C-alpha cells in the first residue's frame, strides 16, 4: 500500500511538472517623462503568482529607444521576481548606444526548455533600421536551435509583432517548423486579441497596449490543453492539443525574372545592410559581420578582408582606395585592387553614417606630410552627434564638429563646400566643409522629426521628408523654409530626376509621386503594384526609366508612366539599382542575394 501511495505521488508530480505557465506582456513603451505606474502595477501582480514560470516582455519596450529609457526599464524590471526575457520591436533598436546596451545586457532571441516543451522567442527587427526582417543569421540560429529539440517536443514561438502581417519573410521562418511540433505562435502588438489559424498553426494575437495601460496575457500549457487567461485571470481561449490540424505546405519563392533576363545570381547567405559597389568591373560587398569582399562578375571571391566589427554603413572607393567604417568605431583604408590594408584608426564612439568623400578646401596643415597631391577627405557621423573630417591618405584629422548632441542618422550630403545631415534630435544641420563650423540648423516646430530622411539638393534648395510624411524645401544658404507639401504620407527615401527638376517620392498609398522641385507642385501620381515601405532604396532614374525596389520586387516606370515588374529578388528588402553597363544592372538585397540583369 505504501509503495502504491509513493507511486501515485511520483506520477502526480510528473503530471504536474508538465504544466508550464507564463506571461506575455505587450509594449510597456517606457519613457523618461512618465512614472511607469502601469508597468509597476503589473509587476506587483505577477510577483504574486506562485506558479508562474517566466515572463516575456515584447513589442515596443521603450518609446524612443534611448539609452536612458532602457536604463529606466532595467531598474523597473529589477523588481520582477520571475525570470524574464525581452523581445524588442522597431521603437527600440534605432539608437547605436541603446542597441549595444541592449545586446550586452539582454538578448533579442531565446530558447527556454521545460520537460518536453520548448519556448522560442525571436525578434525580427534589423538594428539601426526601420525594417522588420528575419536576417539570415537569425534564420541560421533558429535552425541550429531546432536541431537541439526532439521531434516529439512541443514548441511555442513568441514574436513581438504579427509575423504574417509585419515581416516580409515570415514564410521562411515558418518553413523551418514544418518537421517540428509547433503548437502555438504568440504575436504581440496586434490590432485585436484573438485566437486564429495560420496555415494550420494556432496563432494567438495579443492587442497592443493602450496609453497608460500595459496589456498582458497568461498562458498555461498542460499535457492535453492550452489555456489563455486575460489580465483579470479569466479564461478567454482554450484548445485541445491532441486535435491535429492539417498543415498547409509552405512554398518559398526563389529569385526569378519577369520582364528581364538574369545574367548572374550570387547568393552570399549573409546580411548586407549596404548596397554593393561596382568598380573596375568588380563587385565590392561589406556584410554585417564585418567582412569586406571583392568578387568578379561570376561571384568568384578575389580577396576578402575581416574588419573585426559590424558594418552597417556603406564604404566608398576613391583614389583606388576602399575606405570603410565599423559600427564599433574603426576607420580602415585598403587597396581596392588587392585588399591590402593601408591604415586604420579607432574612435571611442559608434560610427553611424556612410562615408562621404569630399575635396578638402580648408587651410589646416597636417603634421605628417602627404606623398600625393590628393586632397580627398573622409567625412562621417557618430552616435554622440559628432562629425569628423579626416584626410584619406594619412588618416589625420582636419576638423571635428560636436555641436549636435544626438546620433547622426542620415546619409551625409556635400554641396557648395557645405555638409548637410539630420540627427535623432529631429533637426537638419548645415556645417562648413572647410573647418566644420556649424552654419545653421532647422526644423519647422518642436515636434518635427527629420531624422532618417534622405537629403537631396538641386543647387538652391534642400529637400527632406519628416517622419509624418511632409516634404520640406529649405533654402540651403539661409536654412529657411521655401515651401512644404503636407498630408501625402511620403516615405523618406526621395530622389531627383536626372535634370533635378523633379522629385521622385514613394507614398504609403503605393504611389510614386512626381513633384516639381521649383514650385512644390505635384505633377503626377502613379499607382504601382508594389507595397511601399521604409526600405533601403529610393526611386532612381536610369536611361529615362524610374527604377523602384520594394516589396521584394525590382521594377520600373517607363516613359508612358506604365509600371513594369522586372524581377523578384527574394523575400527581403532590396538596395537601389545600379547601372553597370549598356542595358546591364546590378542590385542586391539584405539577405546577400546579388543579381546582375538586363531588361527585355
Coordinates of C-alpha atoms in Angstrom, one line a residue:
X1 CA 0.0 0.0 0.0
X2 CA 2.8 2.4 0.9
X3 CA 4.6 1.6 -2.4
X4 CA 1.4 2.3 -4.3
X5 CA 1.0 5.6 -2.4
X6 CA 4.5 6.7 -3.2
X7 CA 4.0 5.7 -6.9
X8 CA 0.8 7.9 -7.0
X9 CA 2.8 10.8 -5.6
X10 CA 5.5 10.3 -8.2
X11 CA 3.0 10.1 -11.1
X12 CA 1.2 13.2 -9.8
X13 CA 4.4 15.2 -9.5
X14 CA 5.4 14.1 -13.0
X15 CA 2.0 15.2 -14.4
X16 CA 2.1 18.5 -12.6
X17 CA 5.6 19.0 -13.8
X18 CA 4.4 19.0 -17.4
X19 CA 2.4 22.2 -16.8
X20 CA 4.1 25.4 -17.8
X21 CA 2.6 28.8 -17.0
X22 CA 4.0 32.1 -18.4
X23 CA 3.0 35.7 -19.1
X24 CA 3.5 37.7 -22.3
X25 CA 3.4 41.4 -21.6
X26 CA 3.0 43.8 -24.5
X27 CA 4.7 47.1 -25.3
X28 CA 5.3 48.9 -22.0
X29 CA 6.8 51.8 -24.0
X30 CA 8.8 53.2 -21.2
X31 CA 9.7 56.9 -21.5
X32 CA 11.7 59.2 -19.3
X33 CA 8.8 61.5 -18.5
X34 CA 6.1 59.1 -17.4
X35 CA 6.0 57.4 -13.9
X36 CA 5.6 53.9 -15.4
X37 CA 2.8 53.2 -12.8
X38 CA 1.0 50.7 -15.0
X39 CA 4.1 48.5 -15.5
X40 CA 4.9 48.7 -11.8
X41 CA 1.4 47.6 -11.0
X42 CA 1.6 44.7 -13.5
X43 CA 5.0 43.6 -11.9
X44 CA 3.4 43.6 -8.5
X45 CA 0.6 41.4 -9.6
X46 CA 2.9 39.0 -11.4
X47 CA 5.1 38.6 -8.4
X48 CA 2.0 37.2 -6.5
X49 CA 1.5 34.4 -9.0
X50 CA 3.4 31.5 -7.3
X51 CA 3.3 29.0 -10.2
X52 CA 4.4 31.5 -12.9
X53 CA 7.5 30.0 -14.7
X54 CA 8.7 33.1 -16.7
X55 CA 7.7 36.4 -18.2
X56 CA 8.2 37.7 -21.8
X57 CA 8.1 41.4 -22.4
X58 CA 7.8 42.2 -26.1
X59 CA 6.8 44.8 -28.6
X60 CA 7.8 48.4 -28.1
X61 CA 9.8 48.2 -24.8
X62 CA 10.6 51.9 -24.9
X63 CA 9.1 55.0 -26.5
X64 CA 12.1 56.3 -28.3
X65 CA 14.8 53.6 -27.9
X66 CA 17.1 55.8 -25.9
X67 CA 19.7 54.6 -23.5
X68 CA 18.0 56.4 -20.6
X69 CA 14.7 54.7 -21.3
X70 CA 16.4 51.3 -21.3
X71 CA 18.2 52.0 -18.1
X72 CA 14.8 53.0 -16.6
X73 CA 13.2 49.8 -17.9
X74 CA 16.0 47.7 -16.4
X75 CA 15.6 49.4 -13.0
X76 CA 11.8 48.7 -13.1
X77 CA 12.3 45.0 -14.1
X78 CA 14.8 44.5 -11.3
X79 CA 11.6 44.4 -9.1
X80 CA 10.2 41.4 -11.1
X81 CA 10.8 38.3 -9.1
X82 CA 10.3 35.9 -12.0
X83 CA 12.7 35.0 -14.8
X84 CA 12.1 37.4 -17.7
X85 CA 13.0 37.8 -21.4
X86 CA 12.8 40.7 -23.7
X87 CA 11.8 40.9 -27.4
X88 CA 12.3 44.4 -28.9
X89 CA 10.4 46.0 -31.7
X90 CA 11.1 48.9 -34.1
X91 CA 11.0 51.6 -31.5
X92 CA 13.8 50.1 -29.5
X93 CA 16.9 49.5 -31.7
X94 CA 17.3 52.7 -33.7
X95 CA 20.0 54.2 -31.4
X96 CA 23.5 52.7 -31.5
X97 CA 24.2 53.3 -27.8
X98 CA 20.9 51.8 -26.6
X99 CA 21.1 48.9 -29.1
X100 CA 24.6 48.0 -27.9
X101 CA 23.5 48.2 -24.3
X102 CA 20.5 46.0 -25.0
X103 CA 22.6 43.3 -26.7
X104 CA 25.2 43.3 -23.9
X105 CA 22.5 43.3 -21.1
X106 CA 19.7 41.2 -22.7
X107 CA 19.2 39.2 -25.9
X108 CA 16.8 39.6 -28.8
X109 CA 16.2 35.9 -29.1
X110 CA 15.9 33.0 -26.6
X111 CA 15.2 29.3 -26.0
X112 CA 13.6 28.1 -22.8
X113 CA 13.0 24.4 -22.2
X114 CA 10.7 22.8 -19.7
X115 CA 10.5 19.0 -19.9
X116 CA 9.1 18.3 -23.4
X117 CA 8.2 21.9 -24.1
X118 CA 10.4 24.4 -25.9
X119 CA 9.7 28.2 -25.9
X120 CA 11.4 30.2 -28.6
X121 CA 11.4 34.0 -28.7
X122 CA 12.7 35.8 -31.8
X123 CA 12.7 39.5 -32.7
X124 CA 12.6 40.3 -36.4
X125 CA 14.0 43.9 -36.0
X126 CA 17.1 44.8 -38.1
X127 CA 19.0 47.1 -35.7
X128 CA 19.5 50.7 -36.6
X129 CA 17.0 50.5 -39.5
X130 CA 13.2 50.8 -39.8
X131 CA 12.9 47.3 -41.1
X132 CA 11.2 44.2 -39.8
X133 CA 13.0 41.1 -41.2
X134 CA 14.5 37.8 -40.1
X135 CA 18.1 38.1 -41.1
X136 CA 20.0 35.1 -42.4
X137 CA 21.9 35.0 -39.1
X138 CA 18.5 34.8 -37.2
X139 CA 17.3 32.0 -39.5
X140 CA 20.5 30.1 -39.1
X141 CA 20.3 30.5 -35.3
X142 CA 16.7 29.1 -35.4
X143 CA 17.8 26.1 -37.5
X144 CA 20.6 25.3 -35.0
X145 CA 18.2 25.8 -32.1
X146 CA 15.6 23.5 -33.7
X147 CA 18.2 20.8 -34.2
X148 CA 18.5 20.6 -30.4
X149 CA 14.8 20.0 -29.9
X150 CA 13.3 16.5 -30.2
X151 CA 10.7 15.7 -32.9
X152 CA 8.0 15.0 -30.3
X153 CA 8.8 18.1 -28.2
X154 CA 6.2 20.8 -28.2
X155 CA 7.3 24.2 -29.5
X156 CA 5.8 27.7 -28.7
X157 CA 7.0 30.6 -30.8
X158 CA 6.8 34.2 -29.4
X159 CA 7.2 37.3 -31.6
X160 CA 6.9 40.9 -30.6
X161 CA 4.7 41.7 -33.7
X162 CA 2.4 39.8 -36.0
X163 CA 4.8 37.8 -38.2
X164 CA 2.4 37.3 -41.1
X165 CA 1.5 40.9 -41.4
X166 CA 4.6 42.8 -40.4
X167 CA 7.6 40.7 -41.6
X168 CA 8.3 40.1 -45.3
X169 CA 10.0 36.7 -44.9
X170 CA 7.6 35.2 -42.3
X171 CA 7.1 32.1 -44.6
X172 CA 10.8 31.4 -44.5
X173 CA 10.6 31.5 -40.7
X174 CA 7.5 29.2 -40.5
X175 CA 9.0 26.8 -43.1
X176 CA 11.7 25.9 -40.5
X177 CA 9.0 24.3 -38.3
X178 CA 7.3 22.1 -40.8
X179 CA 9.0 18.9 -39.4
X180 CA 8.5 20.0 -35.8
X181 CA 5.6 20.1 -33.4
X182 CA 4.8 23.9 -33.3
X183 CA 1.8 24.1 -31.0
X184 CA 1.3 27.8 -30.8
X185 CA 2.5 31.1 -32.3
X186 CA 2.1 34.1 -29.9
X187 CA 2.2 37.6 -31.5
X188 CA 2.4 40.9 -29.8
X189 CA 1.3 44.4 -30.8
X190 CA -1.8 43.1 -32.8
X191 CA -4.8 45.3 -33.6
X192 CA -7.0 42.9 -31.5
X193 CA -6.7 40.0 -29.2
X194 CA -7.8 36.8 -30.9
X195 CA -7.1 33.1 -31.5
X196 CA -6.8 32.2 -35.1
X197 CA -5.4 29.7 -37.6
X198 CA -2.5 30.4 -39.9
X199 CA -1.7 27.6 -42.5
X200 CA -2.8 25.0 -39.9
X201 CA -1.0 26.6 -36.9
X202 CA -2.7 28.0 -33.9
X203 CA -1.9 31.7 -33.5
X204 CA -2.7 33.9 -30.5
X205 CA -2.6 37.6 -31.2
X206 CA -2.3 40.0 -28.2
X207 CA -3.6 43.5 -28.7
X208 CA -1.2 46.4 -28.5
X209 CA -1.2 48.1 -25.1
X210 CA -3.2 51.3 -24.8
X211 CA -1.8 54.5 -23.3
X212 CA -1.0 54.3 -19.6
X213 CA -2.1 50.6 -19.6
X214 CA 0.2 47.6 -20.2
X215 CA -1.7 44.7 -21.7
X216 CA -0.7 41.1 -21.0
X217 CA -2.0 37.6 -21.2
X218 CA -1.2 34.5 -19.1
X219 CA -0.8 31.2 -21.0
X220 CA -0.9 27.8 -19.3
X221 CA 0.0 24.7 -21.3
X222 CA -0.8 21.3 -19.7
X223 CA -0.3 17.8 -21.1
X224 CA -3.5 18.0 -23.1
X225 CA -4.6 21.6 -23.5
X226 CA -3.6 25.3 -23.7
X227 CA -5.5 27.8 -21.6
X228 CA -5.2 31.6 -22.2
X229 CA -6.1 34.0 -19.5
X230 CA -6.6 37.8 -19.6
X231 CA -5.1 40.2 -17.1
X232 CA -8.1 39.5 -14.8
X233 CA -7.2 35.8 -14.7
X234 CA -10.3 34.9 -16.8
X235 CA -10.0 32.2 -19.4
X236 CA -10.6 33.8 -22.8
X237 CA -9.4 31.0 -25.1
X238 CA -8.5 27.3 -24.8
X239 CA -7.8 24.5 -27.3
X240 CA -7.1 20.8 -27.1
X241 CA -3.6 20.0 -28.2
X242 CA -4.5 16.4 -29.2
X243 CA -6.6 17.7 -32.1
X244 CA -4.4 17.6 -35.2
X245 CA -5.0 20.4 -37.7
X246 CA -3.8 19.7 -41.2
X247 CA -0.8 21.9 -42.0
X248 CA -0.5 23.6 -45.4
X249 CA 2.7 23.2 -47.4
X250 CA 4.7 26.4 -47.3
X251 CA 6.1 27.3 -50.7
X252 CA 9.1 29.6 -50.8
X253 CA 9.8 31.7 -53.9
X254 CA 13.3 31.9 -55.2
X255 CA 14.8 34.6 -57.5
X256 CA 13.0 34.8 -60.8
X257 CA 12.8 37.2 -63.7
X258 CA 9.6 38.6 -65.2
X259 CA 10.5 41.2 -67.8
X260 CA 14.2 40.9 -67.6
X261 CA 17.0 38.4 -68.1
X262 CA 19.1 37.4 -65.1
X263 CA 22.7 37.3 -66.2
X264 CA 24.2 36.3 -62.8
X265 CA 22.7 35.4 -59.4
X266 CA 25.1 35.3 -56.5
X267 CA 23.9 34.3 -53.0
X268 CA 26.3 35.2 -50.2
X269 CA 23.9 34.0 -47.5
X270 CA 24.8 36.8 -45.2
X271 CA 23.3 40.1 -44.2
X272 CA 24.1 43.1 -46.4
X273 CA 22.9 46.3 -44.8
X274 CA 24.7 48.3 -47.5
X275 CA 24.5 48.1 -51.3
X276 CA 27.3 46.7 -53.4
X277 CA 29.8 48.9 -55.1
X278 CA 30.8 48.2 -58.7
X279 CA 34.3 49.5 -59.7
X280 CA 36.9 48.3 -62.2
X281 CA 34.5 45.6 -63.4
X282 CA 34.4 44.1 -59.9
X283 CA 31.7 43.8 -57.2
X284 CA 32.6 45.0 -53.7
X285 CA 30.4 43.9 -50.7
X286 CA 30.5 44.6 -47.0
X287 CA 28.4 42.4 -44.7
X288 CA 27.1 42.9 -41.2
X289 CA 29.6 40.5 -39.7
X290 CA 32.4 42.9 -40.9
X291 CA 33.7 41.0 -43.9
X292 CA 34.6 43.1 -47.0
X293 CA 34.8 41.1 -50.2
X294 CA 35.9 41.8 -53.8
X295 CA 34.1 39.5 -56.4
X296 CA 34.3 39.2 -60.1
X297 CA 31.0 39.3 -62.1
X298 CA 30.7 35.5 -61.8
X299 CA 30.7 35.6 -58.0
X300 CA 34.3 34.3 -57.6
X301 CA 35.9 35.8 -54.5
X302 CA 39.1 37.7 -55.5
X303 CA 40.0 38.9 -52.0
X304 CA 38.5 39.3 -48.5
X305 CA 39.3 41.5 -45.5
X306 CA 37.9 41.0 -42.0
X307 CA 37.4 44.2 -40.1
X308 CA 36.5 42.6 -36.7
X309 CA 33.5 44.8 -36.3
X310 CA 30.0 45.2 -37.7
X311 CA 29.5 47.0 -41.0
X312 CA 26.2 48.8 -41.2
X313 CA 27.4 51.8 -43.3
X314 CA 28.4 51.9 -46.9
X315 CA 32.2 52.0 -47.7
X316 CA 33.4 54.0 -50.6
X317 CA 36.0 53.6 -53.3
X318 CA 38.0 56.7 -54.3
X319 CA 41.6 57.3 -55.4
X320 CA 42.0 53.5 -56.0
X321 CA 41.4 53.0 -52.3
X322 CA 38.5 51.4 -50.4
X323 CA 37.6 53.1 -47.1
X324 CA 35.2 51.5 -44.6
X325 CA 34.0 52.1 -41.1
X326 CA 32.7 49.7 -38.5
X327 CA 29.9 50.5 -36.1
X328 CA 32.3 50.0 -33.2
X329 CA 34.4 53.0 -34.4
X330 CA 37.2 51.8 -36.7
X331 CA 38.1 53.7 -39.9
X332 CA 40.0 51.5 -42.3
X333 CA 41.6 52.1 -45.7
X334 CA 42.5 49.3 -48.1
X335 CA 43.8 48.9 -51.6
X336 CA 40.8 48.5 -53.8
X337 CA 42.9 46.4 -56.1
X338 CA 44.5 43.8 -53.7
X339 CA 42.6 44.3 -50.4
X340 CA 45.8 45.1 -48.6
X341 CA 45.3 47.2 -45.6
X342 CA 46.9 50.7 -45.6
X343 CA 45.9 52.2 -42.3
X344 CA 43.3 52.1 -39.6
X345 CA 42.3 54.4 -36.7
X346 CA 39.9 53.9 -33.9
X347 CA 37.3 56.3 -32.4
X348 CA 35.8 56.0 -28.9
X349 CA 32.3 56.4 -30.5
X350 CA 30.0 54.4 -32.7
X351 CA 30.1 55.4 -36.3
X352 CA 26.6 55.6 -37.7
X353 CA 26.7 57.1 -41.2
X354 CA 28.0 56.1 -44.6
X355 CA 31.4 57.6 -45.5
X356 CA 31.4 60.8 -47.6
X357 CA 34.3 61.8 -49.8
X358 CA 34.9 65.5 -50.3
X359 CA 37.8 67.6 -51.7
X360 CA 39.2 69.4 -48.6
X361 CA 39.5 73.1 -49.2
X362 CA 40.5 74.3 -45.8
X363 CA 43.8 75.7 -44.7
X364 CA 44.8 73.3 -41.9
X365 CA 48.4 71.9 -42.3
X366 CA 48.8 68.2 -41.5
X367 CA 51.5 67.0 -39.1
X368 CA 52.6 64.1 -41.3
X369 CA 53.4 65.2 -44.9
X370 CA 51.4 63.6 -47.7
X371 CA 53.1 61.6 -50.6
X372 CA 50.5 62.6 -53.2
X373 CA 48.7 65.8 -54.2
X374 CA 45.3 64.3 -53.4
X375 CA 43.1 66.5 -51.2
X376 CA 40.4 63.8 -50.7
X377 CA 39.0 63.8 -47.2
X378 CA 36.5 61.4 -45.5
X379 CA 33.6 62.7 -43.5
X380 CA 31.3 60.7 -41.2
X381 CA 29.0 61.0 -38.3
X382 CA 28.7 59.2 -34.9
X383 CA 26.3 58.1 -32.2
X384 CA 27.3 61.0 -30.0
X385 CA 26.4 63.6 -32.7
X386 CA 30.0 64.4 -33.8
X387 CA 31.0 64.9 -37.4
X388 CA 34.6 64.1 -38.3
X389 CA 36.7 65.0 -41.3
X390 CA 39.9 63.1 -41.9
X391 CA 42.5 63.0 -44.7
X392 CA 42.0 59.9 -46.8
X393 CA 45.7 59.2 -47.4
X394 CA 47.1 59.7 -43.9
X395 CA 44.0 59.4 -41.7
X396 CA 44.9 62.7 -40.0
X397 CA 42.2 64.9 -38.6
X398 CA 41.2 68.1 -40.4
X399 CA 38.3 69.0 -38.1
X400 CA 35.6 67.7 -35.8
X401 CA 32.2 69.2 -35.2
X402 CA 30.5 68.4 -31.9
X403 CA 27.6 70.9 -32.0
X404 CA 24.9 68.2 -32.3
X405 CA 24.5 66.0 -29.2
X406 CA 22.4 63.1 -30.6
X407 CA 23.1 60.3 -33.1
X408 CA 23.6 61.3 -36.7
X409 CA 21.1 59.3 -38.7
X410 CA 21.1 60.4 -42.3
X411 CA 23.4 59.9 -45.2
X412 CA 25.7 63.0 -45.4
X413 CA 25.3 65.4 -48.3
X414 CA 28.0 67.6 -49.7
X415 CA 27.2 70.6 -51.8
X416 CA 28.9 74.0 -52.3
X417 CA 31.5 73.1 -49.7
X418 CA 28.8 72.6 -47.1
X419 CA 27.8 69.4 -45.4
X420 CA 24.2 68.6 -44.6
X421 CA 22.8 65.9 -42.3
X422 CA 20.0 65.1 -39.9
X423 CA 20.1 63.8 -36.3
X424 CA 17.9 61.9 -33.9
X425 CA 17.1 65.3 -32.4
X426 CA 15.0 65.9 -35.5
X427 CA 17.0 68.8 -36.9
X428 CA 18.5 69.4 -40.3
X429 CA 22.1 70.7 -40.0
X430 CA 24.5 72.6 -42.2
X431 CA 28.2 72.9 -41.4
X432 CA 31.2 74.4 -43.3
X433 CA 33.2 71.8 -45.2
X434 CA 36.4 73.8 -44.7
X435 CA 36.5 74.0 -40.9
X436 CA 33.5 72.1 -39.6
X437 CA 31.8 75.2 -38.1
X438 CA 28.0 74.9 -37.8
X439 CA 26.3 77.4 -40.1
X440 CA 22.7 76.7 -39.2
X441 CA 20.2 74.1 -38.1
X442 CA 16.5 73.9 -38.9
X443 CA 13.2 72.2 -38.2
X444 CA 9.7 73.7 -38.5
X445 CA 8.5 73.1 -35.0
X446 CA 9.4 71.2 -31.8
X447 CA 7.5 68.1 -33.0
X448 CA 9.1 68.0 -36.5
X449 CA 11.3 65.0 -36.9
X450 CA 13.6 64.9 -39.9
X451 CA 15.8 62.1 -38.7
X452 CA 16.4 59.3 -41.2
X453 CA 15.3 61.3 -44.2
X454 CA 17.3 61.2 -47.4
X455 CA 18.6 64.7 -48.2
X456 CA 18.8 66.0 -51.7
X457 CA 19.8 69.4 -53.2
X458 CA 19.0 71.0 -56.6
X459 CA 21.6 73.8 -56.2
X460 CA 19.1 76.2 -54.5
X461 CA 17.1 74.2 -52.0
X462 CA 17.5 71.2 -49.8
X463 CA 14.6 68.6 -49.7
X464 CA 13.8 66.5 -46.7
X465 CA 10.8 64.4 -45.5
X466 CA 9.7 64.4 -41.9
X467 CA 8.6 61.2 -40.1
X468 CA 5.0 62.3 -40.6
X469 CA 5.4 62.3 -44.4
X470 CA 5.7 66.1 -45.0
X471 CA 8.1 67.2 -47.8
X472 CA 10.1 70.4 -47.0
X473 CA 12.1 72.6 -49.3
X474 CA 14.7 74.6 -47.4
X475 CA 16.9 77.4 -48.7
X476 CA 20.4 75.8 -48.4
X477 CA 22.2 79.1 -47.8
X478 CA 19.9 80.5 -45.1
X479 CA 18.2 77.5 -43.6
X480 CA 14.8 78.9 -44.2
X481 CA 11.6 77.2 -45.4
X482 CA 10.7 77.9 -49.0
X483 CA 7.6 75.6 -49.3
X484 CA 6.2 72.3 -47.9
X485 CA 3.7 69.7 -49.0
X486 CA 1.6 68.0 -46.3
X487 CA -0.9 65.2 -46.0
X488 CA 0.5 63.0 -48.7
X489 CA 2.2 60.4 -46.5
X490 CA 5.6 60.3 -48.2
X491 CA 8.4 57.8 -47.3
X492 CA 11.7 59.4 -46.5
X493 CA 13.8 57.9 -49.4
X494 CA 13.4 60.6 -52.0
X495 CA 15.5 61.3 -55.1
X496 CA 15.8 63.6 -58.2
X497 CA 15.1 63.2 -61.8
X498 CA 18.3 63.3 -63.8
X499 CA 17.9 67.1 -64.5
X500 CA 17.0 67.8 -60.9
X501 CA 13.8 69.5 -62.0
X502 CA 11.5 66.8 -60.4
X503 CA 11.5 64.9 -57.1
X504 CA 10.5 61.3 -57.1
X505 CA 8.9 60.1 -53.8
X506 CA 7.1 57.0 -52.6
X507 CA 3.9 57.2 -50.6
X508 CA 2.3 54.8 -48.2
X509 CA -0.6 54.7 -50.7
X510 CA 1.6 52.7 -53.1
X511 CA 2.1 55.6 -55.4
X512 CA 5.1 57.2 -57.0
X513 CA 4.6 61.0 -56.7
X514 CA 6.4 63.3 -59.1
X515 CA 6.9 66.8 -57.6
X516 CA 8.1 70.0 -59.3
X517 CA 11.2 70.9 -57.3
X518 CA 11.0 74.6 -58.1
X519 CA 7.3 75.2 -57.4
X520 CA 6.5 72.5 -54.9
X521 CA 3.6 71.3 -57.1
X522 CA 2.6 67.7 -57.5
X523 CA 2.9 66.9 -61.2
X524 CA 1.8 63.3 -61.3
X525 CA 0.8 60.3 -59.1
X526 CA 1.4 56.9 -60.5
X527 CA -0.2 53.9 -58.8
X528 CA 2.1 50.9 -58.8
X529 CA 1.7 47.2 -58.0
X530 CA 4.1 47.3 -55.0
X531 CA 3.5 47.8 -51.3
X532 CA 5.9 50.5 -50.4
X533 CA 7.7 50.5 -47.0
X534 CA 10.7 52.3 -45.3
X535 CA 13.0 50.1 -47.3
X536 CA 16.7 50.5 -48.2
X537 CA 16.2 52.1 -51.6
X538 CA 14.9 55.2 -53.2
X539 CA 13.5 55.6 -56.8
X540 CA 16.2 56.3 -59.3
X541 CA 16.1 57.5 -62.9
X542 CA 18.3 55.5 -65.3
X543 CA 18.0 55.8 -69.1
X544 CA 14.6 57.7 -68.8
X545 CA 13.2 54.8 -66.6
X546 CA 12.4 55.2 -62.9
X547 CA 13.6 52.1 -61.1
X548 CA 11.8 51.0 -57.9
X549 CA 12.8 48.4 -55.4
X550 CA 10.3 47.4 -52.8
X551 CA 8.0 44.5 -51.6
X552 CA 10.8 42.1 -52.8
X553 CA 10.5 43.2 -56.5
X554 CA 12.5 45.3 -58.8
X555 CA 10.5 47.2 -61.4
X556 CA 10.5 50.4 -63.3
X557 CA 8.1 53.1 -64.7
X558 CA 8.5 53.6 -68.4
X559 CA 8.3 56.9 -70.4
X560 CA 4.5 56.4 -70.7
X561 CA 4.2 56.1 -66.9
X562 CA 3.4 52.4 -67.0
X563 CA 4.8 50.3 -64.1
X564 CA 6.6 47.1 -65.2
X565 CA 7.8 44.4 -62.8
X566 CA 11.3 43.3 -63.8
X567 CA 12.3 40.6 -61.3
X568 CA 11.7 39.0 -57.9
X569 CA 14.8 39.1 -55.7
X570 CA 13.6 37.1 -52.7
X571 CA 11.7 38.0 -49.5
X572 CA 14.0 40.7 -48.3
X573 CA 14.5 44.5 -48.6
X574 CA 16.3 45.4 -51.8
X575 CA 19.1 48.0 -52.3
X576 CA 18.9 50.7 -55.0
X577 CA 19.6 49.5 -58.6
X578 CA 23.0 50.5 -60.1
X579 CA 23.7 50.6 -63.8
X580 CA 27.0 48.8 -64.7
X581 CA 26.9 48.7 -68.5
X582 CA 24.7 49.0 -71.6
X583 CA 21.4 47.6 -70.5
X584 CA 23.1 45.9 -67.6
X585 CA 22.1 46.5 -64.0
X586 CA 23.2 45.4 -60.5
X587 CA 21.2 45.1 -57.3
X588 CA 21.3 43.2 -54.1
X589 CA 19.1 42.5 -51.1
X590 CA 19.6 42.4 -47.3
X591 CA 19.9 38.6 -47.4
X592 CA 23.0 38.7 -49.5
X593 CA 21.4 37.9 -52.9
X594 CA 23.3 39.8 -55.7
X595 CA 21.8 39.9 -59.2
X596 CA 23.1 41.2 -62.5
X597 CA 20.3 41.5 -65.0
X598 CA 19.2 43.2 -68.2
X599 CA 15.8 44.4 -69.4
X600 CA 13.9 42.7 -72.2

